[in-house]
Amino acid sequence: MATGEIHLELLLGKSVLDSTGKAIGRIEEVRAEQQGEEWIIKEYLIGYAAVLERLSAWTIGLRILHLLGAHKIYGGHTVPWDKLDLTDPDQPRLRCSLDALKSLDEQPQDTE
């Protein structure tokens, strides 16, 4: 397995393409875990719903949207680190089908 460094500040906001070349959303958040002195990327959050997570406003955002009549948020996916091809960081691509990804609206969130 090859390892490398990518400047996350340059990766955030990049449009991600699926295997057919269609844009599926932008990288809005990166989840990482510290292992010793290094940070290891676990997953990328892509799409509109990921913006709320990036702003740490998931719970508040959901409550506001529910008050406005929205009961479900669509438009975000969780991409495991190994399912995103960053060979060209300017054009990240999925290594799997969009159907294989977990949708952000499927993940349990604390709304209380």
PDB file of C-alpha atoms in Angstrom:
ATOM      1  CA  MET A   1       0.000   0.000   0.000  1.00  0.00           C
ATOM      2  CA  ALA A   2       1.442   3.340  -1.020  1.00  0.00           C
ATOM      3  CA  THR A   3       1.358   6.207   1.427  1.00  0.00           C
ATOM      4  CA  GLY A   4       1.615   9.865   0.691  1.00  0.00           C
ATOM      5  CA  GLU A   5       0.836  13.325   1.821  1.00  0.00           C
ATOM      6  CA  ILE A   6      -1.844  15.601   0.445  1.00  0.00           C
ATOM      7  CA  HIS A   7      -2.545  19.077   1.726  1.00  0.00           C
ATOM      8  CA  LEU A   8      -6.142  18.790   2.933  1.00  0.00           C
ATOM      9  CA  GLU A   9      -6.769  22.505   2.609  1.00  0.00           C
ATOM     10  CA  LEU A  10      -6.272  22.072  -1.153  1.00  0.00           C
ATOM     11  CA  LEU A  11      -8.499  18.995  -1.302  1.00  0.00           C
ATOM     12  CA  LEU A  12     -11.520  20.506   0.461  1.00  0.00           C
ATOM     13  CA  GLY A  13     -14.063  21.806  -2.005  1.00  0.00           C
ATOM     14  CA  LYS A  14     -12.816  19.633  -4.886  1.00  0.00           C
ATOM     15  CA  SER A  15     -15.515  18.060  -7.005  1.00  0.00           C
ATOM     16  CA  VAL A  16     -15.532  14.241  -6.890  1.00  0.00           C
ATOM     17  CA  LEU A  17     -16.282  12.269 -10.038  1.00  0.00           C
ATOM     18  CA  ASP A  18     -17.876   8.833 -10.206  1.00  0.00           C
ATOM     19  CA  SER A  19     -16.604   6.070 -12.460  1.00  0.00           C
ATOM     20  CA  THR A  20     -18.500   7.543 -15.435  1.00  0.00           C
ATOM     21  CA  GLY A  21     -16.995  11.004 -14.978  1.00  0.00           C
ATOM     22  CA  LYS A  22     -20.152  12.536 -13.476  1.00  0.00           C
ATOM     23  CA  ALA A  23     -19.689  14.932 -10.545  1.00  0.00           C
ATOM     24  CA  ILE A  24     -21.321  13.594  -7.359  1.00  0.00           C
ATOM     25  CA  GLY A  25     -20.494  16.459  -5.013  1.00  0.00           C
ATOM     26  CA  ARG A  26     -17.612  18.249  -3.363  1.00  0.00           C
ATOM     27  CA  ILE A  27     -15.361  17.097  -0.544  1.00  0.00           C
ATOM     28  CA  GLU A  28     -16.676  19.048   2.431  1.00  0.00           C
ATOM     29  CA  GLU A  29     -15.160  17.229   5.395  1.00  0.00           C
ATOM     30  CA  VAL A  30     -12.460  14.707   6.188  1.00  0.00           C
ATOM     31  CA  ARG A  31     -12.578  12.386   9.183  1.00  0.00           C
ATOM     32  CA  ALA A  32      -9.221  11.305  10.551  1.00  0.00           C
ATOM     33  CA  GLU A  33      -7.850   9.441  13.535  1.00  0.00           C
ATOM     34  CA  GLN A  34      -4.590  10.119  15.320  1.00  0.00           C
ATOM     35  CA  GLN A  35      -2.193   7.188  15.482  1.00  0.00           C
ATOM     36  CA  GLY A  36       0.922   8.145  17.371  1.00  0.00           C
ATOM     37  CA  GLU A  37       2.200  11.371  15.871  1.00  0.00           C
ATOM     38  CA  GLU A  38       0.392  10.893  12.552  1.00  0.00           C
ATOM     39  CA  TRP A  39      -3.164  11.505  11.448  1.00  0.00           C
ATOM     40  CA  ILE A  40      -4.723   8.761   9.317  1.00  0.00           C
ATOM     41  CA  ILE A  41      -7.639   9.578   7.011  1.00  0.00           C
ATOM     42  CA  LYS A  42     -10.644   7.337   7.684  1.00  0.00           C
ATOM     43  CA  GLU A  43     -13.285   8.792   5.354  1.00  0.00           C
ATOM     44  CA  TYR A  44     -14.352  11.747   3.277  1.00  0.00           C
ATOM     45  CA  LEU A  45     -17.761  13.420   3.458  1.00  0.00           C
ATOM     46  CA  ILE A  46     -19.120  14.598   0.135  1.00  0.00           C
ATOM     47  CA  GLY A  47     -22.163  16.666  -0.786  1.00  0.00           C
ATOM     48  CA  TYR A  48     -24.658  19.127   0.640  1.00  0.00           C
ATOM     49  CA  ALA A  49     -25.359  17.318   3.898  1.00  0.00           C
ATOM     50  CA  ALA A  50     -21.612  17.194   4.549  1.00  0.00           C
ATOM     51  CA  VAL A  51     -21.539  20.997   4.695  1.00  0.00           C
ATOM     52  CA  LEU A  52     -23.556  20.887   7.921  1.00  0.00           C
ATOM     53  CA  GLU A  53     -21.090  18.425   9.407  1.00  0.00           C
ATOM     54  CA  ARG A  54     -18.156  20.560   8.277  1.00  0.00           C
ATOM     55  CA  LEU A  55     -19.648  23.548  10.064  1.00  0.00           C
ATOM     56  CA  SER A  56     -20.319  21.388  13.147  1.00  0.00           C
ATOM     57  CA  ALA A  57     -23.944  22.334  12.786  1.00  0.00           C
ATOM     58  CA  TRP A  58     -25.542  18.960  12.095  1.00  0.00           C
ATOM     59  CA  THR A  59     -27.888  18.918  15.080  1.00  0.00           C
ATOM     60  CA  ILE A  60     -28.854  22.583  14.881  1.00  0.00           C
ATOM     61  CA  GLY A  61     -29.145  22.409  11.096  1.00  0.00           C
ATOM     62  CA  LEU A  62     -31.446  19.406  11.285  1.00  0.00           C
ATOM     63  CA  ARG A  63     -33.693  21.089  13.826  1.00  0.00           C
ATOM     64  CA  ILE A  64     -34.001  24.210  11.698  1.00  0.00           C
ATOM     65  CA  LEU A  65     -34.707  22.176   8.579  1.00  0.00           C
ATOM     66  CA  HIS A  66     -37.312  20.112  10.438  1.00  0.00           C
ATOM     67  CA  LEU A  67     -39.022  23.313  11.583  1.00  0.00           C
ATOM     68  CA  LEU A  68     -39.140  24.417   7.952  1.00  0.00           C
ATOM     69  CA  GLY A  69     -40.780  21.147   6.939  1.00  0.00           C
ATOM     70  CA  ALA A  70     -37.816  19.097   5.742  1.00  0.00           C
ATOM     71  CA  HIS A  71     -37.787  15.673   7.317  1.00  0.00           C
ATOM     72  CA  LYS A  72     -34.898  14.106   5.480  1.00  0.00           C
ATOM     73  CA  ILE A  73     -31.689  15.495   4.043  1.00  0.00           C
ATOM     74  CA  TYR A  74     -30.316  14.109   0.828  1.00  0.00           C
ATOM     75  CA  GLY A  75     -27.171  14.917  -1.038  1.00  0.00           C
ATOM     76  CA  GLY A  76     -24.287  13.587   0.982  1.00  0.00           C
ATOM     77  CA  HIS A  77     -22.140  10.495   1.050  1.00  0.00           C
ATOM     78  CA  THR A  78     -19.456   8.966   3.208  1.00  0.00           C
ATOM     79  CA  VAL A  79     -16.508   7.721   1.180  1.00  0.00           C
ATOM     80  CA  PRO A  80     -14.057   5.362   2.920  1.00  0.00           C
ATOM     81  CA  TRP A  81     -10.450   6.448   2.451  1.00  0.00           C
ATOM     82  CA  ASP A  82      -9.652   3.536   0.148  1.00  0.00           C
ATOM     83  CA  LYS A  83     -12.615   4.227  -2.163  1.00  0.00           C
ATOM     84  CA  LEU A  84     -11.351   7.635  -3.306  1.00  0.00           C
ATOM     85  CA  ASP A  85      -8.660   7.805  -5.987  1.00  0.00           C
ATOM     86  CA  LEU A  86      -6.429  10.786  -5.271  1.00  0.00           C
ATOM     87  CA  THR A  87      -3.828  10.008  -7.920  1.00  0.00           C
ATOM     88  CA  ASP A  88      -4.768  13.412  -9.351  1.00  0.00           C
ATOM     89  CA  PRO A  89      -5.818  15.497  -6.306  1.00  0.00           C
ATOM     90  CA  ASP A  90      -7.338  18.111  -8.620  1.00  0.00           C
ATOM     91  CA  GLN A  91      -9.826  15.514  -9.920  1.00  0.00           C
ATOM     92  CA  PRO A  92     -10.647  12.980  -7.179  1.00  0.00           C
ATOM     93  CA  ARG A  93     -12.540   9.919  -8.478  1.00  0.00           C
ATOM     94  CA  LEU A  94     -14.525   7.164  -6.823  1.00  0.00           C
ATOM     95  CA  ARG A  95     -13.063   3.670  -6.937  1.00  0.00           C
ATOM     96  CA  CYS A  96     -16.522   2.176  -6.463  1.00  0.00           C
ATOM     97  CA  SER A  97     -20.065   2.801  -7.620  1.00  0.00           C
ATOM     98  CA  LEU A  98     -22.096   5.558  -6.020  1.00  0.00           C
ATOM     99  CA  ASP A  99     -24.568   2.883  -4.871  1.00  0.00           C
ATOM    100  CA  ALA A 100     -21.800   1.249  -2.814  1.00  0.00           C
ATOM    101  CA  LEU A 101     -21.402   4.350  -0.642  1.00  0.00           C
ATOM    102  CA  LYS A 102     -23.218   5.075   2.570  1.00  0.00           C
ATOM    103  CA  SER A 103     -25.520   8.069   2.295  1.00  0.00           C
ATOM    104  CA  LEU A 104     -25.145  10.669   5.057  1.00  0.00           C
ATOM    105  CA  ASP A 105     -28.895  10.572   5.684  1.00  0.00           C
ATOM    106  CA  GLU A 106     -28.544   6.845   6.524  1.00  0.00           C
ATOM    107  CA  GLN A 107     -26.136   7.525   9.368  1.00  0.00           C
ATOM    108  CA  PRO A 108     -27.583   7.943  12.836  1.00  0.00           C
ATOM    109  CA  GLN A 109     -27.261  11.499  14.074  1.00  0.00           C
ATOM    110  CA  ASP A 110     -28.050  12.907  17.505  1.00  0.00           C
ATOM    111  CA  THR A 111     -31.095  15.118  16.995  1.00  0.00           C
ATOM    112  CA  GLU A 112     -32.120  15.486  20.610  1.00  0.00           C
TER     113      GLU A 112
END
